[in-house]
Amino acid sequence: MGKKVLCVGLCCLDLVMYCESYPIEDSDQRSLSHSWQRGGNASNNCSVFAEFGIPVEILGTMSNDIGGQFMKKDFEQCGICFENCHFYEEYESPVSSDWINVQNGSRTIMFSNKNMPEVSFEDFKCLDLNNYSWIHFECRPYFEEMKKMIQLIRDWNSQKENTYIIVSVEVEKPILEMMEILSLGDFVFISKDFAAMCGYNDMVSTANALCSTLRPEAAIICPWGEKGACAKTVDGSIVVSDAYPPEKILTTLGAGDTFVAATIMAILKGKDLAEAINIGCKVAGAKCGMSDTKGLAKLFPFLS
């Protein structure tokens, strides 16, 4: 087994309800079907990597309650390493209730985290960084801890001659304090919600404006749903990809996480940034026609 991709971030239990239409307030109706799924951005990223046979590990915080046991079993079944996750007895698993409108595939998410701590620097510094080629951070409200984690990687890289851990960060939540995270990654993924908070309403304007906050030789990537995605490369060029929706959208749940993972995989395979975001859009589009990530690798064998 080669070096792993490490994803740092949320693990939560998803209760997914497939509905004929978006529920009316104070109504009582049946869903068409439901499922328990392992969720959270970083957890979903790992599912995509594992589907394509990429060695992958999750670093998150988990409970030993029923939700945590469900997620642990699912990680095992998917071949995702979780040996460095911090398991708590005293806290409950975060939970999200995801309502899927089968008419258009939209997903409405209600998230609850009563008390589960975020990943700490103490958790992170116990890792053997020799095991990883790429570390991806889902930006969450633990900025100071995350900055220390990335600085540890930078210090480790500076001491090595023939190896380098690539750092990527996903800035999704519209939280102003996350602006300082943009300068930390080699690849920085910016969401529409964060861009809107910054005052930008299209992906090219976002990439052009926020690239000035990046570290030298970093690239910014802006996935934009049905509009596709764009990126600004280290030489200042803007590259754009169309979206590739399936014939029928089942659900957009997890599509953004799929884009991030597929784009990283393409870069690891040596694709340039224009090709990488195009592949990311194609894989994410295919995911919108599926309930989960199982079967994606058969559609895109060149990524495996």
PDB file of C-alpha atoms in Angstrom:
ATOM      1  CA  MET A   1       0.000   0.000   0.000  1.00  0.00           C
ATOM      2  CA  GLY A   2       1.299   3.445  -0.919  1.00  0.00           C
ATOM      3  CA  LYS A   3       1.096   6.588   1.131  1.00  0.00           C
ATOM      4  CA  LYS A   4      -2.387   7.597   2.177  1.00  0.00           C
ATOM      5  CA  VAL A   5      -4.611  10.594   1.698  1.00  0.00           C
ATOM      6  CA  LEU A   6      -5.719  11.878   5.103  1.00  0.00           C
ATOM      7  CA  CYS A   7      -9.027  13.737   5.484  1.00  0.00           C
ATOM      8  CA  VAL A   8      -9.467  15.787   8.659  1.00  0.00           C
ATOM      9  CA  GLY A   9     -12.971  16.822   9.670  1.00  0.00           C
ATOM     10  CA  LEU A  10     -16.490  15.782  10.558  1.00  0.00           C
ATOM     11  CA  CYS A  11     -17.965  12.323  11.019  1.00  0.00           C
ATOM     12  CA  CYS A  12     -21.731  12.319  11.566  1.00  0.00           C
ATOM     13  CA  LEU A  13     -24.706  10.021  11.233  1.00  0.00           C
ATOM     14  CA  ASP A  14     -27.089  10.927   8.397  1.00  0.00           C
ATOM     15  CA  LEU A  15     -30.746   9.932   8.434  1.00  0.00           C
ATOM     16  CA  VAL A  16     -31.781  10.364   4.794  1.00  0.00           C
ATOM     17  CA  MET A  17     -35.481  10.676   3.942  1.00  0.00           C
ATOM     18  CA  TYR A  18     -36.612  10.497   0.302  1.00  0.00           C
ATOM     19  CA  CYS A  19     -39.786  12.582  -0.052  1.00  0.00           C
ATOM     20  CA  GLU A  20     -42.283  13.042  -2.868  1.00  0.00           C
ATOM     21  CA  SER A  21     -41.936  16.781  -2.343  1.00  0.00           C
ATOM     22  CA  TYR A  22     -40.453  19.153   0.181  1.00  0.00           C
ATOM     23  CA  PRO A  23     -42.503  18.763   3.401  1.00  0.00           C
ATOM     24  CA  ILE A  24     -45.062  21.419   4.289  1.00  0.00           C
ATOM     25  CA  GLU A  25     -44.693  22.831   7.774  1.00  0.00           C
ATOM     26  CA  ASP A  26     -46.898  21.165  10.396  1.00  0.00           C
ATOM     27  CA  SER A  27     -47.818  18.339   7.996  1.00  0.00           C
ATOM     28  CA  ASP A  28     -47.777  14.576   8.479  1.00  0.00           C
ATOM     29  CA  GLN A  29     -46.671  12.552   5.486  1.00  0.00           C
ATOM     30  CA  ARG A  30     -44.833   9.362   4.595  1.00  0.00           C
ATOM     31  CA  SER A  31     -41.417   9.280   2.992  1.00  0.00           C
ATOM     32  CA  LEU A  32     -40.825   7.091  -0.045  1.00  0.00           C
ATOM     33  CA  SER A  33     -37.841   5.461   1.655  1.00  0.00           C
ATOM     34  CA  HIS A  34     -35.115   6.196   4.159  1.00  0.00           C
ATOM     35  CA  SER A  35     -31.593   5.108   5.022  1.00  0.00           C
ATOM     36  CA  TRP A  36     -28.882   5.522   7.605  1.00  0.00           C
ATOM     37  CA  GLN A  37     -25.640   6.760   6.095  1.00  0.00           C
ATOM     38  CA  ARG A  38     -22.256   7.898   7.295  1.00  0.00           C
ATOM     39  CA  GLY A  39     -21.958  11.613   6.621  1.00  0.00           C
ATOM     40  CA  GLY A  40     -19.822  14.688   7.166  1.00  0.00           C
ATOM     41  CA  ASN A  41     -17.687  16.340   4.476  1.00  0.00           C
ATOM     42  CA  ALA A  42     -14.395  14.665   5.377  1.00  0.00           C
ATOM     43  CA  SER A  43     -16.124  11.322   5.905  1.00  0.00           C
ATOM     44  CA  ASN A  44     -17.790  11.625   2.482  1.00  0.00           C
ATOM     45  CA  ASN A  45     -14.467  12.578   0.870  1.00  0.00           C
ATOM     46  CA  CYS A  46     -13.024   9.349   2.275  1.00  0.00           C
ATOM     47  CA  SER A  47     -15.869   7.309   0.774  1.00  0.00           C
ATOM     48  CA  VAL A  48     -15.000   8.592  -2.694  1.00  0.00           C
ATOM     49  CA  PHE A  49     -11.281   7.904  -2.313  1.00  0.00           C
ATOM     50  CA  ALA A  50     -12.025   4.394  -1.029  1.00  0.00           C
ATOM     51  CA  GLU A  51     -14.429   3.698  -3.901  1.00  0.00           C
ATOM     52  CA  PHE A  52     -11.580   4.374  -6.335  1.00  0.00           C
ATOM     53  CA  GLY A  53      -9.091   2.282  -4.391  1.00  0.00           C
ATOM     54  CA  ILE A  54      -7.045   5.220  -3.086  1.00  0.00           C
ATOM     55  CA  PRO A  55      -5.502   4.444   0.347  1.00  0.00           C
ATOM     56  CA  VAL A  56      -7.302   6.828   2.680  1.00  0.00           C
ATOM     57  CA  GLU A  57      -7.650   7.640   6.359  1.00  0.00           C
ATOM     58  CA  ILE A  58     -10.124   9.736   8.330  1.00  0.00           C
ATOM     59  CA  LEU A  59      -9.103  11.835  11.316  1.00  0.00           C
ATOM     60  CA  GLY A  60     -12.215  12.860  13.204  1.00  0.00           C
ATOM     61  CA  THR A  61     -13.833  12.675  16.592  1.00  0.00           C
ATOM     62  CA  MET A  62     -16.400   9.971  17.233  1.00  0.00           C
ATOM     63  CA  SER A  63     -18.608   8.576  19.947  1.00  0.00           C
ATOM     64  CA  ASN A  64     -18.969   5.005  21.101  1.00  0.00           C
ATOM     65  CA  ASP A  65     -22.762   5.378  21.018  1.00  0.00           C
ATOM     66  CA  ILE A  66     -24.965   3.588  18.480  1.00  0.00           C
ATOM     67  CA  GLY A  67     -24.255   6.195  15.815  1.00  0.00           C
ATOM     68  CA  GLY A  68     -20.531   5.883  16.337  1.00  0.00           C
ATOM     69  CA  GLN A  69     -20.672   2.091  16.159  1.00  0.00           C
ATOM     70  CA  PHE A  70     -22.629   2.326  12.902  1.00  0.00           C
ATOM     71  CA  MET A  71     -20.021   4.664  11.415  1.00  0.00           C
ATOM     72  CA  LYS A  72     -17.132   2.550  12.659  1.00  0.00           C
ATOM     73  CA  LYS A  73     -18.585  -0.551  10.978  1.00  0.00           C
ATOM     74  CA  ASP A  74     -19.150   1.374   7.751  1.00  0.00           C
ATOM     75  CA  PHE A  75     -15.578   2.687   7.728  1.00  0.00           C
ATOM     76  CA  GLU A  76     -14.386  -0.905   8.148  1.00  0.00           C
ATOM     77  CA  GLN A  77     -16.578  -2.171   5.313  1.00  0.00           C
ATOM     78  CA  CYS A  78     -15.315   0.580   2.995  1.00  0.00           C
ATOM     79  CA  GLY A  79     -11.660  -0.038   3.847  1.00  0.00           C
ATOM     80  CA  ILE A  80     -11.186   3.432   5.339  1.00  0.00           C
ATOM     81  CA  CYS A  81      -8.571   3.643   8.100  1.00  0.00           C
ATOM     82  CA  PHE A  82      -9.857   5.301  11.281  1.00  0.00           C
ATOM     83  CA  GLU A  83      -7.255   4.070  13.779  1.00  0.00           C
ATOM     84  CA  ASN A  84      -6.248   7.586  14.835  1.00  0.00           C
ATOM     85  CA  CYS A  85      -9.779   8.886  15.431  1.00  0.00           C
ATOM     86  CA  HIS A  86     -10.525   9.985  18.987  1.00  0.00           C
ATOM     87  CA  PHE A  87     -13.434   7.978  20.409  1.00  0.00           C
ATOM     88  CA  TYR A  88     -15.372   9.498  23.309  1.00  0.00           C
ATOM     89  CA  GLU A  89     -17.628   7.745  25.796  1.00  0.00           C
ATOM     90  CA  GLU A  90     -19.173  10.890  27.235  1.00  0.00           C
ATOM     91  CA  TYR A  91     -20.388  12.600  24.035  1.00  0.00           C
ATOM     92  CA  GLU A  92     -23.084  11.854  21.445  1.00  0.00           C
ATOM     93  CA  SER A  93     -22.547  11.428  17.724  1.00  0.00           C
ATOM     94  CA  PRO A  94     -23.450  14.457  15.601  1.00  0.00           C
ATOM     95  CA  VAL A  95     -26.570  13.750  13.537  1.00  0.00           C
ATOM     96  CA  SER A  96     -28.068  15.271  10.413  1.00  0.00           C
ATOM     97  CA  SER A  97     -31.551  14.782   9.017  1.00  0.00           C
ATOM     98  CA  ASP A  98     -31.422  15.032   5.225  1.00  0.00           C
ATOM     99  CA  TRP A  99     -34.634  15.533   3.261  1.00  0.00           C
ATOM    100  CA  ILE A 100     -34.359  14.625  -0.422  1.00  0.00           C
ATOM    101  CA  ASN A 101     -37.015  16.004  -2.769  1.00  0.00           C
ATOM    102  CA  VAL A 102     -37.206  13.351  -5.500  1.00  0.00           C
ATOM    103  CA  GLN A 103     -38.875  15.809  -7.887  1.00  0.00           C
ATOM    104  CA  ASN A 104     -35.655  17.782  -8.341  1.00  0.00           C
ATOM    105  CA  GLY A 105     -33.000  16.044  -6.232  1.00  0.00           C
ATOM    106  CA  SER A 106     -32.586  18.947  -3.802  1.00  0.00           C
ATOM    107  CA  ARG A 107     -31.344  18.133  -0.332  1.00  0.00           C
ATOM    108  CA  THR A 108     -32.283  20.048   2.808  1.00  0.00           C
ATOM    109  CA  ILE A 109     -30.057  19.324   5.799  1.00  0.00           C
ATOM    110  CA  MET A 110     -30.768  19.843   9.495  1.00  0.00           C
ATOM    111  CA  PHE A 111     -27.578  19.280  11.495  1.00  0.00           C
ATOM    112  CA  SER A 112     -27.235  18.768  15.230  1.00  0.00           C
ATOM    113  CA  ASN A 113     -24.053  18.548  17.259  1.00  0.00           C
ATOM    114  CA  LYS A 114     -24.822  18.595  20.970  1.00  0.00           C
ATOM    115  CA  ASN A 115     -21.343  18.420  22.399  1.00  0.00           C
ATOM    116  CA  MET A 116     -18.832  16.488  20.248  1.00  0.00           C
ATOM    117  CA  PRO A 117     -15.407  18.221  20.307  1.00  0.00           C
ATOM    118  CA  GLU A 118     -13.553  18.999  17.100  1.00  0.00           C
ATOM    119  CA  VAL A 119     -10.246  17.369  16.158  1.00  0.00           C
ATOM    120  CA  SER A 120      -7.492  18.843  18.323  1.00  0.00           C
ATOM    121  CA  PHE A 121      -3.833  19.537  17.657  1.00  0.00           C
ATOM    122  CA  GLU A 122      -3.081  16.962  20.357  1.00  0.00           C
ATOM    123  CA  ASP A 123      -4.872  14.359  18.212  1.00  0.00           C
ATOM    124  CA  PHE A 124      -3.052  15.468  15.079  1.00  0.00           C
ATOM    125  CA  LYS A 125       0.498  15.629  16.410  1.00  0.00           C
ATOM    126  CA  CYS A 126       0.351  11.916  17.296  1.00  0.00           C
ATOM    127  CA  LEU A 127       0.263  11.023  13.584  1.00  0.00           C
ATOM    128  CA  ASP A 128       3.280   9.704  11.705  1.00  0.00           C
ATOM    129  CA  LEU A 129       3.375  12.120   8.779  1.00  0.00           C
ATOM    130  CA  ASN A 130       5.567   9.711   6.803  1.00  0.00           C
ATOM    131  CA  ASN A 131       2.347   7.796   6.047  1.00  0.00           C
ATOM    132  CA  TYR A 132       0.693  10.550   3.978  1.00  0.00           C
ATOM    133  CA  SER A 133       1.086  12.137   0.553  1.00  0.00           C
ATOM    134  CA  TRP A 134      -1.859  14.552   0.799  1.00  0.00           C
ATOM    135  CA  ILE A 135      -3.740  15.950   3.805  1.00  0.00           C
ATOM    136  CA  HIS A 136      -7.127  17.562   3.236  1.00  0.00           C
ATOM    137  CA  PHE A 137      -8.806  19.735   5.856  1.00  0.00           C
ATOM    138  CA  GLU A 138     -12.523  20.409   6.050  1.00  0.00           C
ATOM    139  CA  CYS A 139     -12.531  23.869   7.612  1.00  0.00           C
ATOM    140  CA  ARG A 140     -14.537  23.890  10.808  1.00  0.00           C
ATOM    141  CA  PRO A 141     -14.695  26.302  13.754  1.00  0.00           C
ATOM    142  CA  TYR A 142     -11.338  25.291  15.256  1.00  0.00           C
ATOM    143  CA  PHE A 143      -9.150  27.761  13.417  1.00  0.00           C
ATOM    144  CA  GLU A 144      -6.261  28.026  15.862  1.00  0.00           C
ATOM    145  CA  GLU A 145      -5.964  24.235  16.168  1.00  0.00           C
ATOM    146  CA  MET A 146      -6.070  23.820  12.412  1.00  0.00           C
ATOM    147  CA  LYS A 147      -3.389  26.457  11.870  1.00  0.00           C
ATOM    148  CA  LYS A 148      -1.101  24.568  14.251  1.00  0.00           C
ATOM    149  CA  MET A 149      -1.774  21.305  12.397  1.00  0.00           C
ATOM    150  CA  ILE A 150      -0.873  22.815   9.029  1.00  0.00           C
ATOM    151  CA  GLN A 151       2.216  24.520  10.466  1.00  0.00           C
ATOM    152  CA  LEU A 152       3.359  21.128  11.739  1.00  0.00           C
ATOM    153  CA  ILE A 153       3.052  19.792   8.175  1.00  0.00           C
ATOM    154  CA  ARG A 154       4.984  22.790   6.810  1.00  0.00           C
ATOM    155  CA  ASP A 155       7.754  22.240   9.346  1.00  0.00           C
ATOM    156  CA  TRP A 156       7.864  18.542   8.456  1.00  0.00           C
ATOM    157  CA  ASN A 157       8.040  19.349   4.730  1.00  0.00           C
ATOM    158  CA  SER A 158      10.918  21.783   5.285  1.00  0.00           C
ATOM    159  CA  GLN A 159      13.013  19.011   6.809  1.00  0.00           C
ATOM    160  CA  LYS A 160      12.507  16.610   3.885  1.00  0.00           C
ATOM    161  CA  GLU A 161      14.364  16.655   0.579  1.00  0.00           C
ATOM    162  CA  ASN A 162      12.561  14.120  -1.590  1.00  0.00           C
ATOM    163  CA  THR A 163       9.028  14.106  -0.186  1.00  0.00           C
ATOM    164  CA  TYR A 164       6.312  16.699   0.290  1.00  0.00           C
ATOM    165  CA  ILE A 165       2.853  16.469   1.810  1.00  0.00           C
ATOM    166  CA  ILE A 166       0.340  18.490  -0.207  1.00  0.00           C
ATOM    167  CA  VAL A 167      -2.184  20.420   1.901  1.00  0.00           C
ATOM    168  CA  SER A 168      -5.679  21.258   0.684  1.00  0.00           C
ATOM    169  CA  VAL A 169      -8.431  23.065   2.550  1.00  0.00           C
ATOM    170  CA  GLU A 170     -12.145  23.316   1.863  1.00  0.00           C
ATOM    171  CA  VAL A 171     -13.741  26.565   3.018  1.00  0.00           C
ATOM    172  CA  GLU A 172     -17.470  25.923   2.898  1.00  0.00           C
ATOM    173  CA  LYS A 173     -19.298  27.561   5.803  1.00  0.00           C
ATOM    174  CA  PRO A 174     -20.028  31.313   5.445  1.00  0.00           C
ATOM    175  CA  ILE A 175     -17.986  32.275   8.506  1.00  0.00           C
ATOM    176  CA  LEU A 176     -15.854  35.403   8.128  1.00  0.00           C
ATOM    177  CA  GLU A 177     -13.105  34.124  10.406  1.00  0.00           C
ATOM    178  CA  MET A 178     -12.395  31.375   7.889  1.00  0.00           C
ATOM    179  CA  MET A 179     -10.824  33.976   5.593  1.00  0.00           C
ATOM    180  CA  GLU A 180      -7.497  33.499   7.367  1.00  0.00           C
ATOM    181  CA  ILE A 181      -7.528  29.801   6.392  1.00  0.00           C
ATOM    182  CA  LEU A 182      -7.223  30.664   2.689  1.00  0.00           C
ATOM    183  CA  SER A 183      -3.512  31.371   3.050  1.00  0.00           C
ATOM    184  CA  LEU A 184      -2.756  27.912   4.449  1.00  0.00           C
ATOM    185  CA  GLY A 185      -3.433  25.472   1.606  1.00  0.00           C
ATOM    186  CA  ASP A 186      -1.612  24.445  -1.562  1.00  0.00           C
ATOM    187  CA  PHE A 187      -5.111  23.952  -3.020  1.00  0.00           C
ATOM    188  CA  VAL A 188      -8.049  25.922  -1.620  1.00  0.00           C
ATOM    189  CA  PHE A 189     -11.660  24.935  -2.384  1.00  0.00           C
ATOM    190  CA  ILE A 190     -14.151  27.808  -1.973  1.00  0.00           C
ATOM    191  CA  SER A 191     -17.912  27.213  -1.721  1.00  0.00           C
ATOM    192  CA  LYS A 192     -20.685  29.352  -3.200  1.00  0.00           C
ATOM    193  CA  ASP A 193     -21.926  30.154   0.299  1.00  0.00           C
ATOM    194  CA  PHE A 194     -18.546  31.452   1.422  1.00  0.00           C
ATOM    195  CA  ALA A 195     -18.147  33.420  -1.816  1.00  0.00           C
ATOM    196  CA  ALA A 196     -21.583  35.016  -1.345  1.00  0.00           C
ATOM    197  CA  MET A 197     -20.650  36.067   2.187  1.00  0.00           C
ATOM    198  CA  CYS A 198     -17.573  37.752   0.700  1.00  0.00           C
ATOM    199  CA  GLY A 199     -19.802  39.617  -1.788  1.00  0.00           C
ATOM    200  CA  TYR A 200     -19.198  37.569  -4.959  1.00  0.00           C
ATOM    201  CA  ASN A 201     -21.966  35.987  -7.014  1.00  0.00           C
ATOM    202  CA  ASP A 202     -20.057  34.063  -9.683  1.00  0.00           C
ATOM    203  CA  MET A 203     -17.152  31.656  -9.623  1.00  0.00           C
ATOM    204  CA  VAL A 204     -14.740  33.605 -11.849  1.00  0.00           C
ATOM    205  CA  SER A 205     -15.092  36.789  -9.800  1.00  0.00           C
ATOM    206  CA  THR A 206     -14.548  34.732  -6.654  1.00  0.00           C
ATOM    207  CA  ALA A 207     -11.380  33.123  -7.971  1.00  0.00           C
ATOM    208  CA  ASN A 208      -9.978  36.422  -9.234  1.00  0.00           C
ATOM    209  CA  ALA A 209     -10.711  38.268  -6.016  1.00  0.00           C
ATOM    210  CA  LEU A 210      -9.687  35.703  -3.425  1.00  0.00           C
ATOM    211  CA  CYS A 211      -6.538  34.430  -5.133  1.00  0.00           C
ATOM    212  CA  SER A 212      -4.663  37.354  -3.606  1.00  0.00           C
ATOM    213  CA  THR A 213      -5.129  35.799  -0.167  1.00  0.00           C
ATOM    214  CA  LEU A 214      -3.343  32.555  -1.108  1.00  0.00           C
ATOM    215  CA  ARG A 215       0.182  31.507  -0.333  1.00  0.00           C
ATOM    216  CA  PRO A 216       2.669  31.661  -3.240  1.00  0.00           C
ATOM    217  CA  GLU A 217       2.193  28.875  -5.794  1.00  0.00           C
ATOM    218  CA  ALA A 218      -1.201  27.894  -4.398  1.00  0.00           C
ATOM    219  CA  ALA A 219      -4.310  27.384  -6.537  1.00  0.00           C
ATOM    220  CA  ILE A 220      -7.914  28.324  -5.795  1.00  0.00           C
ATOM    221  CA  ILE A 221     -10.812  26.114  -6.917  1.00  0.00           C
ATOM    222  CA  CYS A 222     -14.447  27.223  -6.962  1.00  0.00           C
ATOM    223  CA  PRO A 223     -17.100  24.529  -7.491  1.00  0.00           C
ATOM    224  CA  TRP A 224     -20.407  26.148  -8.461  1.00  0.00           C
ATOM    225  CA  GLY A 225     -23.035  23.417  -8.643  1.00  0.00           C
ATOM    226  CA  GLU A 226     -25.007  23.441 -11.866  1.00  0.00           C
ATOM    227  CA  LYS A 227     -22.659  26.126 -13.278  1.00  0.00           C
ATOM    228  CA  GLY A 228     -19.650  23.798 -13.145  1.00  0.00           C
ATOM    229  CA  ALA A 229     -16.389  24.917 -11.576  1.00  0.00           C
ATOM    230  CA  CYS A 230     -13.448  27.201 -12.160  1.00  0.00           C
ATOM    231  CA  ALA A 231      -9.923  27.498 -10.843  1.00  0.00           C
ATOM    232  CA  LYS A 232      -7.107  30.000 -10.931  1.00  0.00           C
ATOM    233  CA  THR A 233      -3.757  28.364 -11.507  1.00  0.00           C
ATOM    234  CA  VAL A 234      -0.401  29.399 -10.080  1.00  0.00           C
ATOM    235  CA  ASP A 235       0.439  31.281 -13.299  1.00  0.00           C
ATOM    236  CA  GLY A 236      -2.719  33.375 -12.953  1.00  0.00           C
ATOM    237  CA  SER A 237      -4.777  31.653 -15.651  1.00  0.00           C
ATOM    238  CA  ILE A 238      -8.491  31.051 -15.119  1.00  0.00           C
ATOM    239  CA  VAL A 239      -9.732  27.615 -16.212  1.00  0.00           C
ATOM    240  CA  VAL A 240     -13.421  26.698 -16.331  1.00  0.00           C
ATOM    241  CA  SER A 241     -15.367  23.437 -16.554  1.00  0.00           C
ATOM    242  CA  ASP A 242     -18.989  22.845 -17.423  1.00  0.00           C
ATOM    243  CA  ALA A 243     -21.250  20.829 -15.143  1.00  0.00           C
ATOM    244  CA  TYR A 244     -22.275  17.314 -16.200  1.00  0.00           C
ATOM    245  CA  PRO A 245     -25.697  16.554 -14.695  1.00  0.00           C
ATOM    246  CA  PRO A 246     -27.115  13.042 -15.128  1.00  0.00           C
ATOM    247  CA  GLU A 247     -30.243  12.411 -17.176  1.00  0.00           C
ATOM    248  CA  LYS A 248     -32.205  12.290 -13.929  1.00  0.00           C
ATOM    249  CA  ILE A 249     -30.993  13.833 -10.695  1.00  0.00           C
ATOM    250  CA  LEU A 250     -31.681  11.575  -7.724  1.00  0.00           C
ATOM    251  CA  THR A 251     -30.003  13.715  -5.081  1.00  0.00           C
ATOM    252  CA  THR A 252     -27.301  16.363  -4.867  1.00  0.00           C
ATOM    253  CA  LEU A 253     -26.397  15.108  -1.374  1.00  0.00           C
ATOM    254  CA  GLY A 254     -22.623  14.594  -1.264  1.00  0.00           C
ATOM    255  CA  ALA A 255     -21.995  16.020  -4.739  1.00  0.00           C
ATOM    256  CA  GLY A 256     -19.707  18.775  -3.445  1.00  0.00           C
ATOM    257  CA  ASP A 257     -17.699  16.312  -1.372  1.00  0.00           C
ATOM    258  CA  THR A 258     -17.424  14.065  -4.426  1.00  0.00           C
ATOM    259  CA  PHE A 259     -16.123  16.979  -6.520  1.00  0.00           C
ATOM    260  CA  VAL A 260     -13.412  17.759  -3.978  1.00  0.00           C
ATOM    261  CA  ALA A 261     -12.219  14.149  -3.731  1.00  0.00           C
ATOM    262  CA  ALA A 262     -12.349  13.511  -7.487  1.00  0.00           C
ATOM    263  CA  THR A 263     -10.415  16.705  -8.218  1.00  0.00           C
ATOM    264  CA  ILE A 264      -7.725  15.730  -5.700  1.00  0.00           C
ATOM    265  CA  MET A 265      -7.514  12.240  -7.218  1.00  0.00           C
ATOM    266  CA  ALA A 266      -7.061  13.717 -10.693  1.00  0.00           C
ATOM    267  CA  ILE A 267      -4.239  15.965  -9.446  1.00  0.00           C
ATOM    268  CA  LEU A 268      -2.592  12.977  -7.770  1.00  0.00           C
ATOM    269  CA  LYS A 269      -2.822  11.170 -11.140  1.00  0.00           C
ATOM    270  CA  GLY A 270      -0.823  13.994 -12.735  1.00  0.00           C
ATOM    271  CA  LYS A 271      -3.668  15.866 -14.425  1.00  0.00           C
ATOM    272  CA  ASP A 272      -3.337  19.611 -14.808  1.00  0.00           C
ATOM    273  CA  LEU A 273      -5.828  21.821 -12.993  1.00  0.00           C
ATOM    274  CA  ALA A 274      -8.113  22.308 -16.009  1.00  0.00           C
ATOM    275  CA  GLU A 275      -8.410  18.541 -16.491  1.00  0.00           C
ATOM    276  CA  ALA A 276      -8.727  17.954 -12.760  1.00  0.00           C
ATOM    277  CA  ILE A 277     -11.750  20.214 -12.236  1.00  0.00           C
ATOM    278  CA  ASN A 278     -13.339  18.821 -15.390  1.00  0.00           C
ATOM    279  CA  ILE A 279     -12.981  15.312 -13.995  1.00  0.00           C
ATOM    280  CA  GLY A 280     -14.284  16.561 -10.648  1.00  0.00           C
ATOM    281  CA  CYS A 281     -17.402  17.934 -12.343  1.00  0.00           C
ATOM    282  CA  LYS A 282     -17.978  14.714 -14.282  1.00  0.00           C
ATOM    283  CA  VAL A 283     -17.690  12.483 -11.220  1.00  0.00           C
ATOM    284  CA  ALA A 284     -19.827  14.821  -9.097  1.00  0.00           C
ATOM    285  CA  GLY A 285     -22.446  14.920 -11.843  1.00  0.00           C
ATOM    286  CA  ALA A 286     -22.589  11.150 -11.963  1.00  0.00           C
ATOM    287  CA  LYS A 287     -22.950  11.059  -8.176  1.00  0.00           C
ATOM    288  CA  CYS A 288     -26.110  13.228  -8.482  1.00  0.00           C
ATOM    289  CA  GLY A 289     -27.770  10.295 -10.254  1.00  0.00           C
ATOM    290  CA  MET A 290     -26.877   7.864  -7.461  1.00  0.00           C
ATOM    291  CA  SER A 291     -27.873   7.449  -3.826  1.00  0.00           C
ATOM    292  CA  ASP A 292     -24.263   6.976  -2.693  1.00  0.00           C
ATOM    293  CA  THR A 293     -20.747   6.636  -4.129  1.00  0.00           C
ATOM    294  CA  LYS A 294     -20.832   2.887  -4.748  1.00  0.00           C
ATOM    295  CA  GLY A 295     -20.373   2.197  -8.449  1.00  0.00           C
ATOM    296  CA  LEU A 296     -18.633   5.472  -9.346  1.00  0.00           C
ATOM    297  CA  ALA A 297     -15.293   3.750  -9.981  1.00  0.00           C
ATOM    298  CA  LYS A 298     -16.849   1.574 -12.696  1.00  0.00           C
ATOM    299  CA  LEU A 299     -17.903   4.730 -14.539  1.00  0.00           C
ATOM    300  CA  PHE A 300     -14.443   6.318 -14.322  1.00  0.00           C
ATOM    301  CA  PRO A 301     -11.927   3.449 -14.325  1.00  0.00           C
ATOM    302  CA  PHE A 302      -8.995   5.697 -15.303  1.00  0.00           C
ATOM    303  CA  LEU A 303      -9.064   7.219 -11.801  1.00  0.00           C
ATOM    304  CA  SER A 304      -8.641   3.865 -10.025  1.00  0.00           C
TER     305      SER A 304
END
